[in-house]
Amino acid sequence: MKTKLIYSEKCLGYGTWHIEGPQRVKIAHDILQSKGYEFVHPTAATEDEISNVHDLEYIWNLKKGLVEDSDTPAYDKIFDFARLSVGGALLASKIGGFSLMRPPGHHVGTYGSALGVYTRGFCYLNNIAIAVKESKKPTLILDIDGHHGNGTQEVFLGDEKVTYASVHQSPNYPGTGGASEANCINFALPRDAGRKIYFETLDKALSMLDLGRFEQVAVSAGFDAHTGDLASLGLVEQDYYDIGKRVALLAKPTFFVLEGGYNGEKVGLDIDQFLKGYEENLKI
Ligand SMILES: [Zn+2]
């Protein structure tokens, strides 16, 4: 069965000048639509759902536009854009879909910037963390974005129901994830590490997991480890097929939430390959 994509044009309504701009998902959407994917619309998350992860004062400040940092602007109505993106992740978790929404979320923690990092890295609400909390299920969060998800790690560090696993570029923003800690499995790789090292490392990370513990897998699906993007690990389209295959072989109900990836054409083609790799290797 083809994975449904979750998308609303409303997510294009902010940040035209920013690298985390509307074109990255607009172009990806158009490519995936041309390839025959089915799209469904999200509805905005409630404050109750959001407050399972985020501090009430942070939510209040976000609503008031009081949380601007050097690369995460307080756009007009950003709270509404952010909670619709959370809604995408919540719907993805319910239907086993792929949320193609923005803003991304994995750098933002309970109180805003996470683990002492100086910015929230284009993130306002932690979409995947809120969806995992809402599901109440023991979950493996697999973060394939080229950056470490410091926000997600902060939210779940020490949580016995959740394991967070990430392979990411270092040194790079946010500077965290240099080593594994408790339930957070981290592997840092040099810039443009390349396919061989990447898959050796990903397979090592996956081999450390006690899969029987998890009822679901949630993928922080960022594509900026693609060659030339902000956190390149030297990956190309075909490599995303092989990542999708590995996710299928985990043999768990799975959902996907877009994180980074800043070249819309590459994001669209990578998602297509990733979902092909996932769907063609599902044994369920
Ligand atoms: Zn990233």
Short mmCIF file of C-alpha atoms and ligand atoms in Angstrom, two decimals:
data_model
loop_
_atom_site.label_atom_id
_atom_site.label_comp_id
_atom_site.label_asym_id
_atom_site.label_seq_id
_atom_site.Cartn_x
_atom_site.Cartn_y
_atom_site.Cartn_z
CA MET A 1 0.00 0.00 0.00
CA LYS A 2 1.31 3.41 -0.93
CA THR A 3 2.12 5.67 1.99
CA LYS A 4 -0.10 8.74 2.10
CA LEU A 5 1.50 12.15 2.26
CA ILE A 6 0.12 14.78 4.58
CA TYR A 7 0.25 18.30 3.25
CA SER A 8 -1.51 21.65 3.29
CA GLU A 9 -0.70 24.64 1.09
CA LYS A 10 -1.14 26.73 4.20
CA CYS A 11 2.39 25.73 5.25
CA LEU A 12 3.75 27.85 2.37
CA GLY A 13 2.58 31.08 4.00
CA TYR A 14 5.71 32.28 5.77
CA GLY A 15 9.44 32.84 5.37
CA THR A 16 9.92 33.36 1.62
CA TRP A 17 13.42 34.84 2.16
CA HIS A 18 14.68 32.16 4.54
CA ILE A 19 16.58 29.00 3.57
CA GLU A 20 13.81 27.13 5.41
CA GLY A 21 11.43 28.62 2.84
CA PRO A 22 8.21 27.49 1.16
CA GLN A 23 9.88 26.34 -2.06
CA ARG A 24 11.55 23.39 -0.36
CA VAL A 25 8.21 21.70 0.31
CA LYS A 26 6.24 23.21 -2.60
CA ILE A 27 8.63 21.73 -5.18
CA ALA A 28 8.82 18.43 -3.29
CA HIS A 29 5.01 18.30 -3.18
CA ASP A 30 4.72 18.94 -6.91
CA ILE A 31 7.23 16.20 -7.72
CA LEU A 32 5.48 13.68 -5.47
CA GLN A 33 2.07 14.63 -6.84
CA SER A 34 3.33 14.05 -10.38
CA LYS A 35 4.47 10.59 -9.27
CA GLY A 36 0.95 9.68 -8.18
CA TYR A 37 1.16 9.93 -4.39
CA GLU A 38 -2.09 10.52 -2.54
CA PHE A 39 -2.30 13.57 -0.27
CA VAL A 40 -4.42 14.21 2.79
CA HIS A 41 -4.83 17.42 4.79
CA PRO A 42 -3.88 17.87 8.43
CA THR A 43 -5.80 19.79 11.07
CA ALA A 44 -4.03 21.97 13.61
CA ALA A 45 -2.89 20.39 16.87
CA THR A 46 -4.57 21.55 20.08
CA GLU A 47 -2.74 23.29 22.89
CA ASP A 48 -3.40 20.24 25.07
CA GLU A 49 -1.51 18.05 22.60
CA ILE A 50 1.33 20.56 22.31
CA SER A 51 1.62 20.95 26.08
CA ASN A 52 2.47 17.24 26.42
CA VAL A 53 5.92 18.26 25.19
CA HIS A 54 6.28 22.03 25.55
CA ASP A 55 6.26 24.23 28.61
CA LEU A 56 3.19 26.49 28.87
CA GLU A 57 5.29 29.63 29.13
CA TYR A 58 7.13 28.74 25.91
CA ILE A 59 3.79 28.14 24.15
CA TRP A 60 2.52 31.49 25.43
CA ASN A 61 5.63 33.29 24.22
CA LEU A 62 5.41 31.60 20.83
CA LYS A 63 1.82 32.76 20.46
CA LYS A 64 2.88 36.30 21.32
CA GLY A 65 5.80 36.23 18.89
CA LEU A 66 8.34 36.60 21.69
CA VAL A 67 10.64 33.76 20.70
CA GLU A 68 12.92 35.05 17.98
CA ASP A 69 16.50 33.92 17.64
CA SER A 70 19.23 34.42 15.09
CA ASP A 71 17.88 31.90 12.58
CA THR A 72 14.35 31.18 13.84
CA PRO A 73 12.29 34.35 13.26
CA ALA A 74 9.05 35.23 15.06
CA TYR A 75 7.00 35.37 11.84
CA ASP A 76 3.47 36.75 11.95
CA LYS A 77 1.09 33.94 13.06
CA ILE A 78 3.97 31.48 13.37
CA PHE A 79 2.15 29.64 16.18
CA ASP A 80 -0.64 28.76 13.74
CA PHE A 81 1.82 27.52 11.11
CA ALA A 82 3.68 25.51 13.75
CA ARG A 83 0.59 23.84 15.18
CA LEU A 84 -0.63 22.86 11.71
CA SER A 85 2.75 21.21 11.16
CA VAL A 86 2.30 19.37 14.46
CA GLY A 87 -1.13 18.33 13.18
CA GLY A 88 0.63 16.80 10.17
CA ALA A 89 2.78 14.66 12.47
CA LEU A 90 -0.24 13.64 14.55
CA LEU A 91 -2.14 12.54 11.44
CA ALA A 92 0.96 10.74 10.12
CA SER A 93 1.13 8.72 13.34
CA LYS A 94 -2.53 7.78 13.07
CA ILE A 95 -2.46 6.61 9.44
CA GLY A 96 1.16 5.52 9.02
CA GLY A 97 1.71 8.48 6.71
CA PHE A 98 4.45 10.95 5.82
CA SER A 99 3.98 14.54 6.94
CA LEU A 100 5.34 16.87 4.27
CA MET A 101 4.76 19.95 6.41
CA ARG A 102 6.90 22.82 7.67
CA PRO A 103 8.21 24.21 9.96
CA PRO A 104 10.43 21.29 11.02
CA GLY A 105 10.74 20.40 14.71
CA HIS A 106 13.61 18.24 15.92
CA HIS A 107 15.82 21.06 17.24
CA VAL A 108 13.24 22.52 19.63
CA GLY A 109 12.92 21.20 23.16
CA THR A 110 10.55 21.62 26.06
CA TYR A 111 11.41 25.25 26.78
CA GLY A 112 12.55 26.33 23.32
CA SER A 113 16.21 26.00 22.44
CA ALA A 114 17.47 22.64 23.64
CA LEU A 115 20.55 21.28 25.42
CA GLY A 116 22.07 24.75 25.69
CA VAL A 117 22.17 25.36 21.93
CA TYR A 118 21.95 29.04 20.94
CA THR A 119 19.10 28.78 18.41
CA ARG A 120 16.10 26.60 17.65
CA GLY A 121 17.41 25.86 14.15
CA PHE A 122 14.24 26.88 12.19
CA CYS A 123 12.02 24.86 14.62
CA TYR A 124 9.08 26.11 16.72
CA LEU A 125 7.26 23.02 18.02
CA ASN A 126 8.68 19.50 18.10
CA ASN A 127 6.26 17.80 15.70
CA ILE A 128 7.54 14.24 16.05
CA ALA A 129 7.93 14.44 19.83
CA ILE A 130 4.35 15.61 20.24
CA ALA A 131 3.07 12.79 17.97
CA VAL A 132 5.09 10.16 19.87
CA LYS A 133 3.88 11.45 23.26
CA GLU A 134 0.29 11.54 22.06
CA SER A 135 0.48 7.93 20.83
CA LYS A 136 1.62 6.76 24.30
CA LYS A 137 3.34 3.84 22.52
CA PRO A 138 6.86 2.52 23.14
CA THR A 139 8.64 4.06 20.17
CA LEU A 140 11.90 4.04 18.30
CA ILE A 141 12.57 7.50 16.89
CA LEU A 142 15.00 7.15 14.00
CA ASP A 143 16.41 10.54 13.01
CA ILE A 144 17.93 10.46 9.51
CA ASP A 145 18.30 14.24 9.19
CA GLY A 146 21.94 15.27 8.73
CA HIS A 147 21.78 17.32 11.94
CA HIS A 148 21.44 15.93 15.46
CA GLY A 149 17.90 16.31 16.85
CA ASN A 150 18.89 17.99 20.09
CA GLY A 151 15.29 18.97 20.86
CA THR A 152 13.99 15.43 20.51
CA GLN A 153 16.86 14.10 22.60
CA GLU A 154 16.12 16.64 25.33
CA VAL A 155 12.42 15.71 25.40
CA PHE A 156 13.00 11.95 25.65
CA LEU A 157 16.34 11.62 27.48
CA GLY A 158 15.80 9.02 30.20
CA ASP A 159 12.29 8.09 28.96
CA GLU A 160 12.07 4.30 29.24
CA LYS A 161 9.39 4.02 26.54
CA VAL A 162 11.36 5.78 23.83
CA THR A 163 14.72 5.25 22.18
CA TYR A 164 16.18 7.99 20.01
CA ALA A 165 18.75 7.04 17.34
CA SER A 166 20.55 9.52 15.09
CA VAL A 167 23.36 9.49 12.54
CA HIS A 168 24.46 13.04 11.79
CA GLN A 169 27.26 15.32 10.65
CA SER A 170 29.78 16.74 13.11
CA PRO A 171 31.12 19.31 13.56
CA ASN A 172 27.99 21.20 12.56
CA TYR A 173 24.97 22.88 14.13
CA PRO A 174 23.70 22.13 16.81
CA GLY A 175 26.96 20.70 18.18
CA THR A 176 25.22 18.07 20.33
CA GLY A 177 25.03 14.30 19.81
CA GLY A 178 28.77 13.66 19.97
CA ALA A 179 28.17 10.48 21.96
CA SER A 180 25.37 8.20 23.02
CA GLU A 181 23.69 8.91 26.32
CA ALA A 182 21.19 6.70 28.18
CA ASN A 183 18.35 5.96 25.69
CA CYS A 184 19.78 8.24 22.99
CA ILE A 185 22.04 6.53 20.45
CA ASN A 186 24.18 9.03 18.59
CA PHE A 187 26.70 8.59 15.81
CA ALA A 188 28.52 11.62 14.45
CA LEU A 189 30.16 11.41 11.02
CA PRO A 190 32.43 13.84 9.16
CA ARG A 191 31.13 16.00 6.33
CA ASP A 192 30.55 14.05 3.08
CA ALA A 193 31.37 10.75 4.84
CA GLY A 194 29.90 8.82 1.91
CA ARG A 195 27.68 5.81 1.38
CA LYS A 196 29.99 3.11 2.71
CA ILE A 197 30.68 4.74 6.07
CA TYR A 198 27.11 5.97 6.36
CA PHE A 199 25.54 2.53 6.03
CA GLU A 200 28.15 0.83 8.20
CA THR A 201 27.26 3.35 10.88
CA LEU A 202 23.49 3.21 10.42
CA ASP A 203 23.58 -0.59 10.53
CA LYS A 204 25.66 -0.46 13.70
CA ALA A 205 23.14 1.91 15.30
CA LEU A 206 20.22 -0.31 14.27
CA SER A 207 21.99 -3.42 15.58
CA MET A 208 22.14 -1.84 19.06
CA LEU A 209 18.35 -1.69 19.33
CA ASP A 210 16.17 -4.08 21.26
CA LEU A 211 13.41 -4.01 18.65
CA GLY A 212 11.03 -6.18 20.63
CA ARG A 213 10.47 -3.24 22.98
CA PHE A 214 8.91 -0.98 20.38
CA GLU A 215 5.36 -0.88 19.09
CA GLN A 216 6.16 1.66 16.42
CA VAL A 217 8.89 3.52 14.59
CA ALA A 218 8.77 7.28 14.07
CA VAL A 219 11.20 8.61 11.46
CA SER A 220 12.49 12.18 11.67
CA ALA A 221 12.80 12.32 7.90
CA GLY A 222 15.27 15.05 7.04
CA PHE A 223 17.10 15.05 3.71
CA ASP A 224 19.91 17.52 4.32
CA ALA A 225 22.47 14.69 4.49
CA HIS A 226 22.12 14.73 0.68
CA THR A 227 25.31 15.81 -1.11
CA GLY A 228 25.54 19.58 -1.22
CA ASP A 229 22.90 20.28 1.44
CA LEU A 230 23.45 21.86 4.87
CA ALA A 231 24.63 18.71 6.62
CA SER A 232 25.93 16.59 3.76
CA LEU A 233 26.99 13.06 4.50
CA GLY A 234 27.53 12.52 0.79
CA LEU A 235 24.22 10.70 0.20
CA VAL A 236 22.35 10.61 -3.12
CA GLU A 237 18.81 9.60 -4.13
CA GLN A 238 19.58 5.87 -4.33
CA ASP A 239 20.90 5.91 -0.77
CA TYR A 240 17.49 7.04 0.47
CA TYR A 241 15.99 3.91 -1.15
CA ASP A 242 18.38 1.86 0.98
CA ILE A 243 17.50 3.79 4.14
CA GLY A 244 13.79 3.20 3.43
CA LYS A 245 14.51 -0.50 2.98
CA ARG A 246 16.16 -0.65 6.39
CA VAL A 247 13.15 1.05 7.97
CA ALA A 248 10.84 -1.55 6.34
CA LEU A 249 12.96 -4.38 7.72
CA LEU A 250 12.37 -3.12 11.26
CA ALA A 251 8.86 -4.52 10.60
CA LYS A 252 6.92 -2.10 12.82
CA PRO A 253 4.05 0.28 12.16
CA THR A 254 5.89 3.40 11.03
CA PHE A 255 5.25 7.07 10.37
CA PHE A 256 7.41 9.81 8.95
CA VAL A 257 7.80 13.51 9.69
CA LEU A 258 9.74 15.91 7.46
CA GLU A 259 12.64 17.73 9.11
CA GLY A 260 15.35 19.43 7.01
CA GLY A 261 16.34 19.26 3.35
CA TYR A 262 16.71 22.60 1.62
CA ASN A 263 16.70 21.82 -2.09
CA GLY A 264 13.07 21.13 -2.98
CA GLU A 265 13.83 19.07 -6.06
CA LYS A 266 16.23 16.82 -4.18
CA VAL A 267 13.81 16.54 -1.24
CA GLY A 268 11.01 15.40 -3.57
CA LEU A 269 13.16 12.83 -5.39
CA ASP A 270 14.72 11.60 -2.12
CA ILE A 271 11.30 11.10 -0.51
CA ASP A 272 10.12 9.16 -3.56
CA GLN A 273 13.14 6.85 -3.37
CA PHE A 274 12.89 6.56 0.41
CA LEU A 275 9.22 5.54 0.26
CA LYS A 276 9.89 3.14 -2.63
CA GLY A 277 12.62 1.48 -0.56
CA TYR A 278 10.23 1.30 2.37
CA GLU A 279 7.19 -0.01 0.51
CA GLU A 280 8.98 -2.49 -1.76
CA ASN A 281 10.59 -4.18 1.24
CA LEU A 282 7.63 -4.33 3.61
CA LYS A 283 6.83 -7.89 4.50
CA ILE A 284 3.66 -7.17 6.45
ZN ZN B 1 18.86 19.16 9.35
#
